[in-house]
Amino acid sequence: MSTFWSIWITVLTLVVIAGCFFLLRAVSKNYTGVEEGKSMGHNFDGIEELNNPLPKWWSYMFYISIVFALIYLALYPGLGNFKGFLGWSSSNQSIGTVNGIKADSEAAIALAKDEGRWVQYDQEVMRADAKYGPIFKAYADTPLDELVHNEEALKVGGRLFLQNCSQCHGSDARGSKGFPNLTDGDWLYGGELATIKTTIMNGRHGMMPPKGGLPIEDSEIKGLAEYVVKLSGRDHDEALAAQGQGSFMKGCFACHGMDGTGNKMMGAPNLANNMWLYGGSRGVIQETIKNGRSGVMPAWKDVLGEEKVHVITAYVYSLSNK
């Protein structure tokens, strides 16, 4: 953080605390010339204002809170770049090296603690890695086609999924608009174990440009959407769909295939199975054609590491292959 912003945050924080103190002092006193409990002369909608200061116990609680805040900010980080007198840090990233020892080592954390610097988060991570690391290592050494039959591994994968993947795909993995359902066996890039792992490790970026990047006029969109409805096997207007087929042949088939069954190499959806990522109503299909779509799944290899991704892969695969 720059010096300017550090000073700004520090001054603003202390001014707010001081303001709370003076405001509390002001409302804790009786108004001059008005006896406590008597009317202030203000009435509105049948409600009369009386001269009643804050109860003493309430005022004392606020004073205690202010004192606590000042003590906390003196001991722990909170005032810009000031680290606090205890030197506490949630992560060793703020330490760098200690006496030339790399900060991600047990020795560095011990030295930092001896010097009065706490690295609580990293200590917890190291303890967890020592306990659970061998378990994940054993899972990672197990081929995926065997791991999918390990009930304990699937339970672990399910918990990792809830912690990291459910925000988009839902706790039941059935997804929502724009986020794939992982339980239906319909895969944009393929549902093989190796492909699922690649997807989780490296992420995906699916993009359909407006009108597929083709010379399709706005007047053609309704017919093209009707042809897509026909491809999905639903009731349709045959004449309008026939018009839309001509628009489809302008180039949509390059990604979705001549029969509309898609292309997993490109992540192009199958239009012939009546399963929709953004919705299958005519209005939504027209919106998709006109404006295009862009969906991103982030890569998890640097967040979770390959060992945990290995376990999640087995769990995700099991969802549609039970």
Short mmCIF file of C-alpha atoms in Angstrom, two decimals:
data_model
loop_
_atom_site.label_atom_id
_atom_site.label_comp_id
_atom_site.label_asym_id
_atom_site.label_seq_id
_atom_site.Cartn_x
_atom_site.Cartn_y
_atom_site.Cartn_z
CA MET A 1 0.00 0.00 0.00
CA SER A 2 1.34 3.44 -0.90
CA THR A 3 2.24 5.95 1.82
CA PHE A 4 -0.64 8.22 0.79
CA TRP A 5 -3.30 5.55 1.16
CA SER A 6 -1.74 4.31 4.39
CA ILE A 7 -1.97 7.79 5.91
CA TRP A 8 -5.48 8.29 4.48
CA ILE A 9 -6.80 5.07 6.02
CA THR A 10 -5.08 5.71 9.35
CA VAL A 11 -6.37 9.28 9.69
CA LEU A 12 -9.88 8.37 8.52
CA THR A 13 -10.11 5.44 10.95
CA LEU A 14 -8.95 7.50 13.93
CA VAL A 15 -11.23 10.41 13.00
CA VAL A 16 -14.24 8.09 12.86
CA ILE A 17 -13.40 6.63 16.29
CA ALA A 18 -12.92 10.13 17.73
CA GLY A 19 -16.22 11.20 16.16
CA CYS A 20 -17.99 8.28 17.83
CA PHE A 21 -16.51 9.34 21.17
CA PHE A 22 -17.63 12.98 20.92
CA LEU A 23 -21.07 12.02 19.61
CA LEU A 24 -21.48 9.66 22.54
CA ARG A 25 -20.47 12.44 24.96
CA ALA A 26 -23.01 14.78 23.38
CA VAL A 27 -25.98 12.43 23.60
CA SER A 28 -25.11 11.32 27.14
CA LYS A 29 -25.80 14.76 28.65
CA ASN A 30 -29.04 16.52 29.52
CA TYR A 31 -29.97 19.51 27.41
CA THR A 32 -29.39 22.83 29.19
CA GLY A 33 -32.55 24.33 30.61
CA VAL A 34 -34.65 21.19 30.29
CA GLU A 35 -35.08 18.87 33.24
CA GLU A 36 -34.42 15.19 32.61
CA GLY A 37 -37.57 13.39 31.54
CA LYS A 38 -39.37 16.63 30.59
CA SER A 39 -40.63 17.58 27.14
CA MET A 40 -38.26 19.12 24.61
CA GLY A 41 -41.19 20.86 22.97
CA HIS A 42 -41.09 18.73 19.85
CA ASN A 43 -44.18 16.82 18.75
CA PHE A 44 -44.88 14.91 15.58
CA ASP A 45 -47.70 12.52 14.74
CA GLY A 46 -48.62 12.22 18.39
CA ILE A 47 -45.07 11.43 19.49
CA GLU A 48 -43.44 13.79 22.00
CA GLU A 49 -39.68 14.10 22.40
CA LEU A 50 -38.47 13.98 26.00
CA ASN A 51 -35.07 14.89 27.37
CA ASN A 52 -33.76 11.39 28.08
CA PRO A 53 -30.03 10.80 27.69
CA LEU A 54 -28.71 7.35 26.84
CA PRO A 55 -28.82 4.86 29.75
CA LYS A 56 -25.53 4.73 31.64
CA TRP A 57 -24.97 1.01 30.98
CA TRP A 58 -25.45 1.59 27.26
CA SER A 59 -23.03 4.52 27.22
CA TYR A 60 -20.44 2.48 29.13
CA MET A 61 -20.69 -0.33 26.56
CA PHE A 62 -19.96 2.15 23.77
CA TYR A 63 -17.00 3.61 25.70
CA ILE A 64 -15.64 0.09 26.22
CA SER A 65 -16.02 -0.62 22.49
CA ILE A 66 -14.03 2.51 21.65
CA VAL A 67 -11.25 1.57 24.06
CA PHE A 68 -11.23 -1.98 22.67
CA ALA A 69 -10.94 -0.64 19.11
CA LEU A 70 -7.94 1.51 20.02
CA ILE A 71 -6.18 -1.36 21.80
CA TYR A 72 -6.89 -3.72 18.89
CA LEU A 73 -5.55 -1.26 16.31
CA ALA A 74 -2.43 -0.77 18.42
CA LEU A 75 -1.74 -4.53 18.63
CA TYR A 76 -2.88 -5.78 15.21
CA PRO A 77 -2.80 -4.51 11.59
CA GLY A 78 -5.58 -2.09 10.75
CA LEU A 79 -4.05 1.37 10.43
CA GLY A 80 -2.64 1.46 6.93
CA ASN A 81 0.84 -0.05 6.75
CA PHE A 82 1.24 -0.17 10.52
CA LYS A 83 1.74 -3.86 11.44
CA GLY A 84 0.74 -3.54 15.06
CA PHE A 85 3.00 -4.01 18.09
CA LEU A 86 2.46 -7.80 18.07
CA GLY A 87 3.61 -8.08 14.45
CA TRP A 88 0.78 -10.52 13.71
CA SER A 89 0.21 -11.65 10.14
CA SER A 90 -2.29 -14.15 8.77
CA SER A 91 0.14 -15.22 6.06
CA ASN A 92 3.88 -15.58 5.63
CA GLN A 93 3.59 -13.75 2.30
CA SER A 94 4.18 -10.53 4.21
CA ILE A 95 7.36 -11.95 5.75
CA GLY A 96 9.30 -12.92 2.62
CA THR A 97 12.44 -14.33 4.26
CA VAL A 98 13.52 -14.51 7.87
CA ASN A 99 17.28 -14.35 8.41
CA GLY A 100 17.74 -15.60 4.85
CA ILE A 101 15.39 -18.58 5.29
CA LYS A 102 12.53 -18.92 2.82
CA ALA A 103 9.24 -17.91 4.45
CA ASP A 104 7.31 -21.05 3.48
CA SER A 105 9.43 -23.27 5.70
CA GLU A 106 8.79 -24.41 9.25
CA ALA A 107 12.09 -22.86 10.31
CA ALA A 108 11.11 -19.44 8.98
CA ILE A 109 7.79 -19.54 10.80
CA ALA A 110 9.53 -20.54 14.02
CA LEU A 111 12.01 -17.67 13.67
CA ALA A 112 9.23 -15.23 12.86
CA LYS A 113 7.38 -16.33 15.98
CA ASP A 114 10.55 -15.92 18.07
CA GLU A 115 10.84 -12.38 16.73
CA GLY A 116 7.29 -11.62 17.82
CA ARG A 117 5.68 -12.07 14.41
CA TRP A 118 2.72 -14.43 14.21
CA VAL A 119 1.84 -16.27 11.01
CA GLN A 120 -1.26 -18.06 12.16
CA TYR A 121 -2.72 -18.99 8.79
CA ASP A 122 0.49 -20.59 7.52
CA GLN A 123 0.90 -22.59 10.70
CA GLU A 124 -2.62 -23.96 10.28
CA VAL A 125 -1.97 -24.79 6.62
CA MET A 126 1.26 -26.60 7.44
CA ARG A 127 -0.45 -28.63 10.16
CA ALA A 128 -3.26 -29.53 7.76
CA ASP A 129 -0.79 -30.48 5.03
CA ALA A 130 1.09 -32.71 7.44
CA LYS A 131 -2.13 -34.49 8.41
CA TYR A 132 -3.98 -34.68 5.09
CA GLY A 133 -1.10 -34.50 2.59
CA PRO A 134 -0.37 -38.26 2.69
CA ILE A 135 -4.07 -39.00 2.18
CA PHE A 136 -4.29 -36.85 -0.95
CA LYS A 137 -0.98 -38.27 -2.15
CA ALA A 138 -2.40 -41.79 -1.92
CA TYR A 139 -5.51 -40.72 -3.82
CA ALA A 140 -3.40 -38.98 -6.48
CA ASP A 141 -1.39 -42.18 -6.99
CA THR A 142 -4.60 -44.11 -7.64
CA PRO A 143 -5.76 -44.21 -11.29
CA LEU A 144 -9.01 -42.33 -11.81
CA ASP A 145 -10.86 -45.37 -13.11
CA GLU A 146 -10.16 -47.03 -9.76
CA LEU A 147 -10.69 -43.93 -7.64
CA VAL A 148 -14.29 -43.54 -8.85
CA HIS A 149 -15.10 -46.75 -6.95
CA ASN A 150 -13.50 -45.56 -3.69
CA GLU A 151 -16.40 -44.34 -1.53
CA GLU A 152 -14.15 -42.52 0.95
CA ALA A 153 -12.39 -40.67 -1.85
CA LEU A 154 -15.75 -39.68 -3.36
CA LYS A 155 -16.85 -38.29 0.01
CA VAL A 156 -13.68 -36.20 0.17
CA GLY A 157 -14.23 -35.07 -3.42
CA GLY A 158 -17.80 -34.12 -2.57
CA ARG A 159 -16.64 -31.90 0.29
CA LEU A 160 -14.03 -30.25 -1.93
CA PHE A 161 -16.75 -29.70 -4.53
CA LEU A 162 -19.02 -28.02 -2.00
CA GLN A 163 -16.21 -25.74 -0.84
CA ASN A 164 -14.96 -24.69 -4.28
CA CYS A 165 -17.41 -25.56 -7.07
CA SER A 166 -20.92 -25.31 -5.64
CA GLN A 167 -20.98 -21.51 -5.91
CA CYS A 168 -21.48 -21.89 -9.67
CA HIS A 169 -22.70 -25.44 -10.19
CA GLY A 170 -24.91 -25.61 -7.09
CA SER A 171 -24.64 -27.84 -4.04
CA ASP A 172 -26.46 -30.56 -5.99
CA ALA A 173 -24.22 -29.98 -9.06
CA ARG A 174 -27.29 -29.33 -11.24
CA GLY A 175 -26.04 -25.90 -12.25
CA SER A 176 -28.12 -22.88 -13.21
CA LYS A 177 -28.45 -20.54 -16.18
CA GLY A 178 -25.00 -20.29 -17.75
CA PHE A 179 -23.49 -22.91 -15.43
CA PRO A 180 -23.52 -26.53 -16.64
CA ASN A 181 -25.48 -29.31 -14.98
CA LEU A 182 -22.87 -31.93 -14.07
CA THR A 183 -25.35 -34.72 -13.37
CA ASP A 184 -27.07 -35.14 -16.75
CA GLY A 185 -24.27 -36.72 -18.77
CA ASP A 186 -24.29 -33.91 -21.35
CA TRP A 187 -20.78 -32.50 -21.76
CA LEU A 188 -19.60 -29.54 -23.82
CA TYR A 189 -15.98 -30.75 -23.96
CA GLY A 190 -16.44 -34.43 -23.14
CA GLY A 191 -17.22 -36.44 -20.03
CA GLU A 192 -14.26 -38.80 -20.02
CA LEU A 193 -12.21 -38.87 -16.82
CA ALA A 194 -9.11 -37.38 -18.46
CA THR A 195 -11.16 -34.64 -20.14
CA ILE A 196 -12.93 -33.69 -16.92
CA LYS A 197 -9.60 -33.43 -15.14
CA THR A 198 -8.20 -31.26 -17.94
CA THR A 199 -11.24 -29.01 -17.70
CA ILE A 200 -10.86 -28.55 -13.94
CA MET A 201 -7.09 -28.13 -14.07
CA ASN A 202 -6.88 -25.64 -16.94
CA GLY A 203 -10.37 -24.13 -17.06
CA ARG A 204 -12.41 -23.42 -20.18
CA HIS A 205 -13.44 -20.36 -22.14
CA GLY A 206 -16.44 -20.94 -24.36
CA MET A 207 -17.41 -18.14 -26.71
CA MET A 208 -20.04 -17.75 -29.40
CA PRO A 209 -19.80 -14.39 -31.17
CA PRO A 210 -22.96 -12.46 -32.03
CA LYS A 211 -24.71 -14.22 -34.94
CA GLY A 212 -21.82 -16.66 -34.92
CA GLY A 213 -19.69 -14.02 -36.62
CA LEU A 214 -21.63 -14.75 -39.82
CA PRO A 215 -23.47 -12.49 -42.32
CA ILE A 216 -26.84 -13.18 -40.75
CA GLU A 217 -29.41 -10.39 -40.80
CA ASP A 218 -31.65 -9.58 -37.82
CA SER A 219 -34.62 -10.59 -39.96
CA GLU A 220 -33.20 -14.13 -40.19
CA ILE A 221 -32.85 -14.69 -36.44
CA LYS A 222 -36.44 -15.78 -35.82
CA GLY A 223 -36.27 -18.43 -38.55
CA LEU A 224 -32.84 -19.61 -37.42
CA ALA A 225 -34.12 -20.00 -33.86
CA GLU A 226 -37.08 -22.01 -35.20
CA TYR A 227 -34.67 -24.32 -37.02
CA VAL A 228 -32.73 -24.84 -33.78
CA VAL A 229 -36.05 -25.72 -32.11
CA LYS A 230 -36.62 -28.27 -34.88
CA LEU A 231 -33.15 -29.75 -34.34
CA SER A 232 -33.99 -30.32 -30.67
CA GLY A 233 -37.00 -32.43 -31.67
CA ARG A 234 -39.75 -30.09 -30.54
CA ASP A 235 -42.91 -28.94 -32.28
CA HIS A 236 -42.07 -26.22 -34.76
CA ASP A 237 -43.23 -24.13 -37.67
CA GLU A 238 -41.97 -26.11 -40.66
CA ALA A 239 -41.97 -23.21 -43.12
CA LEU A 240 -40.13 -20.88 -40.74
CA ALA A 241 -37.66 -23.63 -39.83
CA ALA A 242 -36.95 -24.21 -43.52
CA GLN A 243 -35.98 -20.54 -43.85
CA GLY A 244 -33.79 -20.84 -40.77
CA GLN A 245 -32.01 -23.87 -42.19
CA GLY A 246 -30.69 -21.70 -44.99
CA SER A 247 -29.27 -19.28 -42.39
CA PHE A 248 -27.76 -22.21 -40.48
CA MET A 249 -25.95 -23.33 -43.60
CA LYS A 250 -24.22 -19.95 -43.84
CA GLY A 251 -21.71 -21.30 -41.37
CA CYS A 252 -23.31 -22.37 -38.07
CA PHE A 253 -22.58 -25.97 -39.06
CA ALA A 254 -18.83 -25.26 -38.83
CA CYS A 255 -19.08 -25.42 -35.03
CA HIS A 256 -22.34 -27.23 -34.37
CA GLY A 257 -22.08 -29.79 -37.16
CA MET A 258 -24.31 -30.40 -40.16
CA ASP A 259 -26.81 -32.24 -37.95
CA GLY A 260 -26.45 -29.80 -35.05
CA THR A 261 -24.91 -32.36 -32.69
CA GLY A 262 -22.06 -30.06 -31.72
CA ASN A 263 -18.30 -30.41 -31.48
CA LYS A 264 -16.65 -31.34 -28.18
CA MET A 265 -13.23 -30.32 -29.49
CA MET A 266 -14.49 -26.73 -29.62
CA GLY A 267 -17.00 -26.88 -26.79
CA ALA A 268 -19.80 -26.20 -29.29
CA PRO A 269 -23.12 -27.34 -27.78
CA ASN A 270 -25.25 -30.16 -29.14
CA LEU A 271 -28.41 -28.46 -30.44
CA ALA A 272 -30.22 -31.72 -31.09
CA ASN A 273 -30.73 -33.03 -27.57
CA ASN A 274 -33.02 -30.37 -26.07
CA MET A 275 -30.57 -29.64 -23.23
CA TRP A 276 -29.77 -25.96 -22.78
CA LEU A 277 -27.13 -24.04 -20.89
CA TYR A 278 -28.85 -20.65 -21.05
CA GLY A 279 -32.41 -21.76 -21.70
CA GLY A 280 -34.27 -23.29 -24.63
CA SER A 281 -37.25 -20.99 -25.12
CA ARG A 282 -37.53 -19.35 -28.53
CA GLY A 283 -36.90 -15.94 -26.99
CA VAL A 284 -33.69 -17.08 -25.27
CA ILE A 285 -32.45 -18.88 -28.38
CA GLN A 286 -33.00 -15.72 -30.41
CA GLU A 287 -31.15 -13.72 -27.75
CA THR A 288 -28.24 -16.17 -27.87
CA ILE A 289 -28.01 -15.98 -31.66
CA LYS A 290 -28.23 -12.19 -31.77
CA ASN A 291 -25.88 -11.31 -28.89
CA GLY A 292 -23.70 -14.40 -28.61
CA ARG A 293 -22.50 -15.97 -25.37
CA SER A 294 -19.25 -16.02 -23.43
CA GLY A 295 -18.68 -18.41 -20.55
CA VAL A 296 -15.53 -18.83 -18.48
CA MET A 297 -14.59 -21.54 -16.03
CA PRO A 298 -11.41 -20.63 -14.13
CA ALA A 299 -8.42 -22.95 -13.88
CA TRP A 300 -8.04 -24.66 -10.51
CA LYS A 301 -4.57 -26.16 -10.82
CA ASP A 302 -2.91 -23.26 -8.98
CA VAL A 303 -5.69 -22.96 -6.41
CA LEU A 304 -6.20 -26.57 -5.35
CA GLY A 305 -3.25 -28.38 -6.86
CA GLU A 306 -3.36 -31.53 -8.96
CA GLU A 307 -3.86 -33.92 -6.04
CA LYS A 308 -7.15 -32.32 -4.96
CA VAL A 309 -8.28 -31.86 -8.57
CA HIS A 310 -7.69 -35.59 -9.05
CA VAL A 311 -10.17 -36.36 -6.27
CA ILE A 312 -12.75 -33.81 -7.47
CA THR A 313 -12.51 -35.31 -10.96
CA ALA A 314 -13.54 -38.71 -9.64
CA TYR A 315 -16.45 -37.15 -7.77
CA VAL A 316 -17.71 -35.13 -10.75
CA TYR A 317 -17.49 -38.18 -13.00
CA SER A 318 -19.48 -40.22 -10.48
CA LEU A 319 -22.34 -37.72 -10.56
CA SER A 320 -23.45 -38.80 -14.04
CA ASN A 321 -22.06 -42.35 -14.02
CA LYS A 322 -23.65 -43.98 -11.00
#
